[in-house]
C-alpha positions as semicolon CSV with decimal commas, in nm:
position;residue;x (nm);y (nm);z (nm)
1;X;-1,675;2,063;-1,711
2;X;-1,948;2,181;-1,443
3;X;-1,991;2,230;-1,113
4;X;-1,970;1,876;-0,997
5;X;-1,630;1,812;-1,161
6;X;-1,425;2,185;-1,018
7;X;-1,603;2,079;-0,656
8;X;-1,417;1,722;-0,720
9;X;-1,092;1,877;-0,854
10;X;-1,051;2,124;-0,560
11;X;-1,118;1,906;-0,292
12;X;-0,866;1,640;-0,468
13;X;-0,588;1,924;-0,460
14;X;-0,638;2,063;-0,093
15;X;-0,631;1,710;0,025
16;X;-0,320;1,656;-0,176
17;X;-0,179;1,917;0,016
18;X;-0,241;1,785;0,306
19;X;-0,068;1,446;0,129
20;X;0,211;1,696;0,087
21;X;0,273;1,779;0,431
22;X;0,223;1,424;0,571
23;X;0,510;1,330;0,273
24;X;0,752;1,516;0,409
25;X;0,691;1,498;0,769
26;X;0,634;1,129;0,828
27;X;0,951;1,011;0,721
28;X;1,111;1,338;0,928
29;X;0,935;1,212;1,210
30;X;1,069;0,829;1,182
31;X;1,411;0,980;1,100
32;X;1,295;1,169;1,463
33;X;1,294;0,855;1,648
34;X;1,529;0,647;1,469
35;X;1,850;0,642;1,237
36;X;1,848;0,318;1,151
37;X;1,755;0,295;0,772
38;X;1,572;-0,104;0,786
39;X;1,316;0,083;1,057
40;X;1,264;0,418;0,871
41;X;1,201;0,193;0,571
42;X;0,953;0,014;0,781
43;X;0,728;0,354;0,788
44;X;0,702;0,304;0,384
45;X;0,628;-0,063;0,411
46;X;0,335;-0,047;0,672
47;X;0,238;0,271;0,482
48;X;0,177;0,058;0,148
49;X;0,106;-0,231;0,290
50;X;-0,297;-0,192;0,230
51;X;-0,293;-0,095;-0,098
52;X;-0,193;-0,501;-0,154
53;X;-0,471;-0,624;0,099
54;X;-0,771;-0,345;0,091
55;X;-0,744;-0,240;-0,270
56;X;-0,928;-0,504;-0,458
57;X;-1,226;-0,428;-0,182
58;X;-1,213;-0,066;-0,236
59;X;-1,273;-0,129;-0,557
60;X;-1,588;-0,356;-0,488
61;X;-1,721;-0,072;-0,269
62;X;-1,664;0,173;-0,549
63;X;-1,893;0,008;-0,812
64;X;-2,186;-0,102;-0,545
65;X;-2,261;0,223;-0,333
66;X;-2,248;0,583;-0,394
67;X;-1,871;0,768;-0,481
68;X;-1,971;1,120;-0,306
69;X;-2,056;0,929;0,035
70;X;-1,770;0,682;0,014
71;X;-1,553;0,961;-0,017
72;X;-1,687;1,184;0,241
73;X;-1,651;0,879;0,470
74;X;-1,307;0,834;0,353
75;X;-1,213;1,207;0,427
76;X;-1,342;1,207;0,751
77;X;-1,160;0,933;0,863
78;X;-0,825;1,076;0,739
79;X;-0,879;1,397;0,917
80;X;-0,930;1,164;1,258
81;X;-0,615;0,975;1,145
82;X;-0,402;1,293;1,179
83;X;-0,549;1,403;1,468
84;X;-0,492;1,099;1,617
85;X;-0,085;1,100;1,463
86;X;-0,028;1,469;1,568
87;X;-0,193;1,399;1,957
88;X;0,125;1,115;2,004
89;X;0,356;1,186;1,764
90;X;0,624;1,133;2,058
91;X;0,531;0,747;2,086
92;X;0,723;0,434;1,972
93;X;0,806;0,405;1,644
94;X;0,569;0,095;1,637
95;X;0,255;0,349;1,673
96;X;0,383;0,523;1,386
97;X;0,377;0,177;1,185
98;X;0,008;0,114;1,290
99;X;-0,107;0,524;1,169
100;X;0,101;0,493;0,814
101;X;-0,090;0,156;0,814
102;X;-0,431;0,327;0,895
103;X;-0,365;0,609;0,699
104;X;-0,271;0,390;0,420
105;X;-0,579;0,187;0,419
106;X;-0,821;0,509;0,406
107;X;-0,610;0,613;0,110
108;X;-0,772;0,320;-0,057
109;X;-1,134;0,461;-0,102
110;X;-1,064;0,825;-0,250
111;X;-0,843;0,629;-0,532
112;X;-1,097;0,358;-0,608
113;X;-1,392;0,597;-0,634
114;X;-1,142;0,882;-0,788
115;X;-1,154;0,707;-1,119
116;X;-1,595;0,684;-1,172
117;X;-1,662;1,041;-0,975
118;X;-1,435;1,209;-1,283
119;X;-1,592;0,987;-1,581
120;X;-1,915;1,085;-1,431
121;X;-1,840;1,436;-1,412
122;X;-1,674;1,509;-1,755
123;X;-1,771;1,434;-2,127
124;X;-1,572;1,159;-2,272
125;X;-1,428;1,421;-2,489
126;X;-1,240;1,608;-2,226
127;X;-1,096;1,326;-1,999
128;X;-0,739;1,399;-2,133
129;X;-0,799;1,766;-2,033
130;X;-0,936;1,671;-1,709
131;X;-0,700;1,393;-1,640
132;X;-0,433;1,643;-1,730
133;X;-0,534;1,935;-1,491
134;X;-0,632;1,658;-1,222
135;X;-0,183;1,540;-1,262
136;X;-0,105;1,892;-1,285
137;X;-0,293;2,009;-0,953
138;X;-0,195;1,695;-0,760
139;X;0,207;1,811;-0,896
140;X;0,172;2,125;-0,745
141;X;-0,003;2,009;-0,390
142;X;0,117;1,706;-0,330
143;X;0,506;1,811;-0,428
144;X;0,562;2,170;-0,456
145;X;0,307;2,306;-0,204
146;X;0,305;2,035;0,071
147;X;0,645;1,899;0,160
148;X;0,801;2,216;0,186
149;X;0,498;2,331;0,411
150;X;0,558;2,008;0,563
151;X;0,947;2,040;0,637
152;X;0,880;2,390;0,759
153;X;0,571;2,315;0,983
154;X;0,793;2,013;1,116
155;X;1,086;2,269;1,222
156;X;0,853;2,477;1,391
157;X;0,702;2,216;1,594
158;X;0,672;1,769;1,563
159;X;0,291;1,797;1,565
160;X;0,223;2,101;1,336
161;X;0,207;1,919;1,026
162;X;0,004;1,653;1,085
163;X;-0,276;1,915;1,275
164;X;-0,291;2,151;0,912
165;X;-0,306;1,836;0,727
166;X;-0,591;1,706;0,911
167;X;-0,754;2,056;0,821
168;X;-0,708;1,988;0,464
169;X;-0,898;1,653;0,502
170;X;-1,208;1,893;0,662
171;X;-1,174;2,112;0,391
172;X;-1,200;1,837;0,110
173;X;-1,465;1,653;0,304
174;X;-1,698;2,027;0,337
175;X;-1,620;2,047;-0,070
176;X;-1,731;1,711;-0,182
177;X;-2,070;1,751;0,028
178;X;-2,114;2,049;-0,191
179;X;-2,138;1,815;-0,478
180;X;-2,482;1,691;-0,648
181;X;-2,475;1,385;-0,830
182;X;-2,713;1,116;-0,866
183;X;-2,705;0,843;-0,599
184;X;-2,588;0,550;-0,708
185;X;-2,893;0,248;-0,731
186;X;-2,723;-0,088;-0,486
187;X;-2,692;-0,376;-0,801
188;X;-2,894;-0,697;-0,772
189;X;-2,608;-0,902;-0,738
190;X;-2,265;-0,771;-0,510
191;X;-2,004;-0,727;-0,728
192;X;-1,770;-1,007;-0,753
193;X;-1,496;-0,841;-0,594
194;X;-1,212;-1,029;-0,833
195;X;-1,398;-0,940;-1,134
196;X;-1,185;-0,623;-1,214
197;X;-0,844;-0,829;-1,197
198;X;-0,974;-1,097;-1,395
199;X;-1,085;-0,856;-1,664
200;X;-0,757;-0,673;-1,623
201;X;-0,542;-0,976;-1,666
202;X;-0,758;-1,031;-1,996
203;X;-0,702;-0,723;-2,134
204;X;-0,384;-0,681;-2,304
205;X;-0,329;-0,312;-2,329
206;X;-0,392;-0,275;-1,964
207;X;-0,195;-0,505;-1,851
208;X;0,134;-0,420;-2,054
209;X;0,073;-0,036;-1,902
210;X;0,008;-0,221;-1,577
211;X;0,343;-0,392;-1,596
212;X;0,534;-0,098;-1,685
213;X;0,333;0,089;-1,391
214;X;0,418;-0,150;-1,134
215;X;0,790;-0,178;-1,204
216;X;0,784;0,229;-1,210
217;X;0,656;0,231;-0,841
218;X;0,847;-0,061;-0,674
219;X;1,186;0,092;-0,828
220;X;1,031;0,475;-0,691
221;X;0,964;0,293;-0,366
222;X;1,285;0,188;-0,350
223;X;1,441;0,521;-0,320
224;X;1,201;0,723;-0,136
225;X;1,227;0,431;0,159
226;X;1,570;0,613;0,250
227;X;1,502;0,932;0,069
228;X;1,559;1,136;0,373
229;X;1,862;0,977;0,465
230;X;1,963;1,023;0,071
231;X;1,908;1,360;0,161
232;X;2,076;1,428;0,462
233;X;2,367;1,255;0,430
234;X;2,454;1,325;0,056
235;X;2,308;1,659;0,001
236;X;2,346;1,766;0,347
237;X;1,957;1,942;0,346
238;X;1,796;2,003;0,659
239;X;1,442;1,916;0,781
240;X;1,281;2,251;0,550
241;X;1,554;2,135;0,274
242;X;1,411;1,819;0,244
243;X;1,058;1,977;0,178
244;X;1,218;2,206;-0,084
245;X;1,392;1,887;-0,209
246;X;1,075;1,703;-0,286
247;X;0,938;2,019;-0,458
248;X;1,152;1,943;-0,679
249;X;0,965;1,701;-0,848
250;X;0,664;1,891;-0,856
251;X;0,789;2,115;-1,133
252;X;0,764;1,852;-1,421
253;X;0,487;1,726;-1,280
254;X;0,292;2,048;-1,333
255;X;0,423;2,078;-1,711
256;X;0,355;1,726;-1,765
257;X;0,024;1,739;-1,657
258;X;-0,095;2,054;-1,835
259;X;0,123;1,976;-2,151
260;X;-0,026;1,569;-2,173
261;X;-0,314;1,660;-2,369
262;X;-0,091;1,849;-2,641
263;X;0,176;1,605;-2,647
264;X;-0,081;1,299;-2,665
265;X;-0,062;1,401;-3,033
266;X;0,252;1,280;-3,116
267;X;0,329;0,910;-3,182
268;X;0,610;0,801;-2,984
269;X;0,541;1,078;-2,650
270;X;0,413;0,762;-2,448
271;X;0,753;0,528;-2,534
272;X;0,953;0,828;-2,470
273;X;0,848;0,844;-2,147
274;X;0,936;0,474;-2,115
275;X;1,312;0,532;-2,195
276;X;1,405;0,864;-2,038
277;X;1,290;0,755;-1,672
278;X;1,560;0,547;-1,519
279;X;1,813;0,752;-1,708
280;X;1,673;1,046;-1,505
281;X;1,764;0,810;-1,152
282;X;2,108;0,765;-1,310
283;X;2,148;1,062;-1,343
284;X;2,088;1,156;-0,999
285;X;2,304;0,810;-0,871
286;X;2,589;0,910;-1,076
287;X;2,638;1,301;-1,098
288;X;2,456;1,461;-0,891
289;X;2,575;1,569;-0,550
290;X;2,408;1,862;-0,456
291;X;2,028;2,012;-0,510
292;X;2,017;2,219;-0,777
293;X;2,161;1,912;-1,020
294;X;1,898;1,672;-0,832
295;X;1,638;1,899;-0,930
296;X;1,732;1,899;-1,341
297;X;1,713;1,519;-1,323
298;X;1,414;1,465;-1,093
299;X;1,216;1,712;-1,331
300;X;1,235;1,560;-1,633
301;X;1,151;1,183;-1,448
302;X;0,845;1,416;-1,318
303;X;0,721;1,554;-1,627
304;X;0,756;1,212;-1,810
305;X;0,571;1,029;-1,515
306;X;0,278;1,307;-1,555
307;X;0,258;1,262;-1,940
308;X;0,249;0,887;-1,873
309;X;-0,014;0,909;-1,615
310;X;-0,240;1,086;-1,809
311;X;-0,231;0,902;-2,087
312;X;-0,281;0,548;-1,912
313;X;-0,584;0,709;-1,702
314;X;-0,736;0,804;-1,996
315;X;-0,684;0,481;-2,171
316;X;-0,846;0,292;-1,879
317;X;-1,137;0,522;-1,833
318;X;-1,214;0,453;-2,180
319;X;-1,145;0,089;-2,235
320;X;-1,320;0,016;-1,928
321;X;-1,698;-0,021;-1,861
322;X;-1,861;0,194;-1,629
323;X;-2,008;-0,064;-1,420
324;X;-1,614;-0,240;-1,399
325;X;-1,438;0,031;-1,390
326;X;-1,399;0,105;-0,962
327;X;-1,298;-0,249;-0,948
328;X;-1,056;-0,241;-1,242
329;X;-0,913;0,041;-1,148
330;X;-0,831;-0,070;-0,776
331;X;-0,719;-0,404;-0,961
332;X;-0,454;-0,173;-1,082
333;X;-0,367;-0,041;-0,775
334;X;-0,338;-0,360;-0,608
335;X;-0,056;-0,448;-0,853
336;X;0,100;-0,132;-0,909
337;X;0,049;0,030;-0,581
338;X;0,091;-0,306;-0,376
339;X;0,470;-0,357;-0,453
340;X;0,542;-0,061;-0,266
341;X;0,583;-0,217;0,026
342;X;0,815;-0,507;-0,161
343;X;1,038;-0,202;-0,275
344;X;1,026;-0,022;0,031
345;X;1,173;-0,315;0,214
346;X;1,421;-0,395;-0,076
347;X;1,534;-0,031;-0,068
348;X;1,550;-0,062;0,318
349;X;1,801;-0,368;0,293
350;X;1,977;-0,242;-0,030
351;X;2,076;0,096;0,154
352;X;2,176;-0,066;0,488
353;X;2,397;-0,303;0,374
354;X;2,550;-0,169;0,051
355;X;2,512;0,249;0,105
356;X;2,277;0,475;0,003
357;X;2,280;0,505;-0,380
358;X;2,264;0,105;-0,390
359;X;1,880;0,133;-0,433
360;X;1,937;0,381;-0,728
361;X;2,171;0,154;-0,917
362;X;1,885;-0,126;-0,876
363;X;1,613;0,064;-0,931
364;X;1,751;0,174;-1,293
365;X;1,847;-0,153;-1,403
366;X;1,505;-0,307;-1,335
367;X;1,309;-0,051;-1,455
368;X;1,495;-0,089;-1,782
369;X;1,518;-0,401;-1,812
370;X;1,138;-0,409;-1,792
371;X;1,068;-0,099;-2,010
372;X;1,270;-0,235;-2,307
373;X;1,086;-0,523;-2,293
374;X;0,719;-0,417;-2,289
375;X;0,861;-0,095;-2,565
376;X;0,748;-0,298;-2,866
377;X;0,389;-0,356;-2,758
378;X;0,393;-0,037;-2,599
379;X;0,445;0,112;-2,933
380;X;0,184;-0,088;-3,079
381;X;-0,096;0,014;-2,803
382;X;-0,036;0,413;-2,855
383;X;-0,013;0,571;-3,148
384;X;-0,066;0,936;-3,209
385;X;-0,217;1,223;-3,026
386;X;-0,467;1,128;-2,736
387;X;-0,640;0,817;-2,661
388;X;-0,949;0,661;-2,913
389;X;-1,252;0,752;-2,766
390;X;-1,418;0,477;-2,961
391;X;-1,184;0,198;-2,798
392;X;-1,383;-0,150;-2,787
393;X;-1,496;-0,161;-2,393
394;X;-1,420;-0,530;-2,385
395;X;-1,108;-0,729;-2,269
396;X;-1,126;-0,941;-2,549
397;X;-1,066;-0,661;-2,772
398;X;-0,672;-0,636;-2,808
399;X;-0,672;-0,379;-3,087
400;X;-0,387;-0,097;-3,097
401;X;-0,510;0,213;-2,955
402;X;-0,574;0,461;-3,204
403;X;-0,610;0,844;-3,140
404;X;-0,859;1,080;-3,292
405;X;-0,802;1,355;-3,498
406;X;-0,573;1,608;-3,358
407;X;-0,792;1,881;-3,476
408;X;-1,102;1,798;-3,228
């Protein structure tokens, strides 16, 4: 790992903390405005709205022009965003629609070029390792750092938070300009910007992990569109609790990431993850009223989503060629990323007509329903300790995933 890569790294975890902050605060600030749980859910919908409608593009972008510029650009524009948010935070809740929507869309670049700026940067041999630290910093920025920064900042004053995390979009910006990689040459023909779905949908171990992916973030979106409420109302946190409350998370997230690489190793760590996930959200539905037995549950569900994460990122930077792999990558996020706004408006309804845990009951019967179902192949698609470097790059090539020697 060189230069290139711990440039790429920091700026992706000071901008997560920024992501931190703005995690927290935003739905603070719609709770701010409103009380009403279909228009705080709104703020989630609008937010996640362009990852269905500006991912597949993003992805296009990623494979034709240079990653370094299209992420400075991206950066930039985020910092402007929160300027912008912070400068009339007081407005109608409307406004705050249109920024999560803005902010949402200009989300879309950093993750579509995220996924060729680190298989440029590292050796094939240490994309678990990178992939790992990469979960593990984002854990500790985007869920232990920033939300309870974020809560605080928003106690102190409405605006605060989104003015520091517009700093942290500087920051990340005057990092990646630090970087020197080779400038991407524009390809003789545009990229076919449906190309990565197609090859997606062709591609069988993709699109099982896809599946599962999906289902995992429309059930997640599903709570965290009345979170704060959730919050408030059963664990009786105030606006700084509800920062320490999502910091909860963060502390499986930082053992899952820097554990994934180890744990790889072992056959059934991936299906594991599968089956202890909604139990975690029962958990929480069923027993737990107050923070500190929120916090055993939503650990676990944390770690196992890091371990997962890893492991699938891995498996698609190998499987995937280089030239395919910013538009396959943002054809995942267009399915797995674009029913967030489907589950934040499902949550949204759920809570407001049958209470607050409603979404939570849902959420764990879909999720599985679904996991049991894609378990088998699953099984068959990881096998031991980390991904097969030598995976066939080719969506014809349905092979089980194999892992290398342990001893590498």
């Amino acid at each position: 790992m060189g230069r290139n890569w711990y440039l790429l790294w920091g700026g992706s975890a000071i901008s997560a903390v920024g992501d931190g902050i703005f995690l927290a605060a935003l739905p603070l600030l719609a709770a701010h405005l409103t009380q009403d749980p279909k228009l705080i859910a709104g703020v989630s919908f609008f937010g996640a709205l362009p990852w269905l409608l500006a991912a597949l593009p993003a992805g296009a972008a990623a494979d034709r022009y240079d990653g370094r510029r299209l992420l400075l650009t991206a950066l930039w524009v985020q910092c402007a965003l929160m300027a912008l948010l912070a400068t009339f935070h007081s407005a109608h809740i409307a406004f705050l629609y249109g920024m999560a929507f803005l902010i949402g869309t200009a989300e879309n670049v950093p993750r579509a070029v995220g996924q060729p700026l680190i298989k440029a940067t590292v050796d094939n041999h240490l994309l678990e390792r990178a992939n790992g630290r990469l979960f593990a910093s984002q854990a500790v920025a985007l869920q232990f750092a920033g939300p309870p920064l974020g809560g605080l900042l928003f106690a102190v004053a409405v605006p605060a938070p989104f003015w520091v995390n517009a700093l942290t979009f500087a920051i990340a910006a005057l990092l990646v300009t630090c970087m020197r990689t080779q400038r991407k040459e524009r390809p003789q023909v545009r990229p076919k910007v449906a190309e990565g779905l197609r090859w997606l949908v062709k591609h069988k171990a993709l699109r099982t992990v896809t599946v599962v992916s999906a289902t995992t973030n429309l059930c997640i979106a599903m709570t965290m569109a009345t979170l704060v409420l959730f919050a408030q109302h059963r664990l009786g946190l105030t606006n700084a609790g509800f920062g320490a409350f999502l910091a909860t998370l963060a502390c499986g997230g930082v053992a899952g990431g820097v554990l994934a690489e180890r744990l790889l190793r072992y056959r059934n760590t991936v299906t594991v993850t599968v089956v202890l996930i909604p139990l975690m959200w029962l958990g929480i539905a069923t027993v737990a009223h107050d923070l500190p037995t929120v916090a055993v549950f939503a650990v676990v569900s944390s770690f196992c989503t890091a371990v997962w994460g890893v492991a699938t990122a891995t498996l698609r930077q190998r499987a995937v060629p280089t030239e395919l792999l910013g538009r396959v990558s943002s054809a995942q996020t267009l399915i797995t990323w674009g029913v967030q706004p489907i589950g934040a408006l499902l949550g949204g309804l759920t809570a407001d007509y049958f209470g607050l845990l409603a979404p939570w009951f849902v959420a764990v019967a879909l999720r599985t329903t679904v996991g049991l179902i894609c378990l088998k192949p699953l099984r068959a698609h990881f096998s031991a300790a980390a991904l097969n470097v030598h995976l066939a790059a080719s969506p014809e090539h349905d092979a089980a995933v194999t892992f290398p020697d342990a001893s590498r």
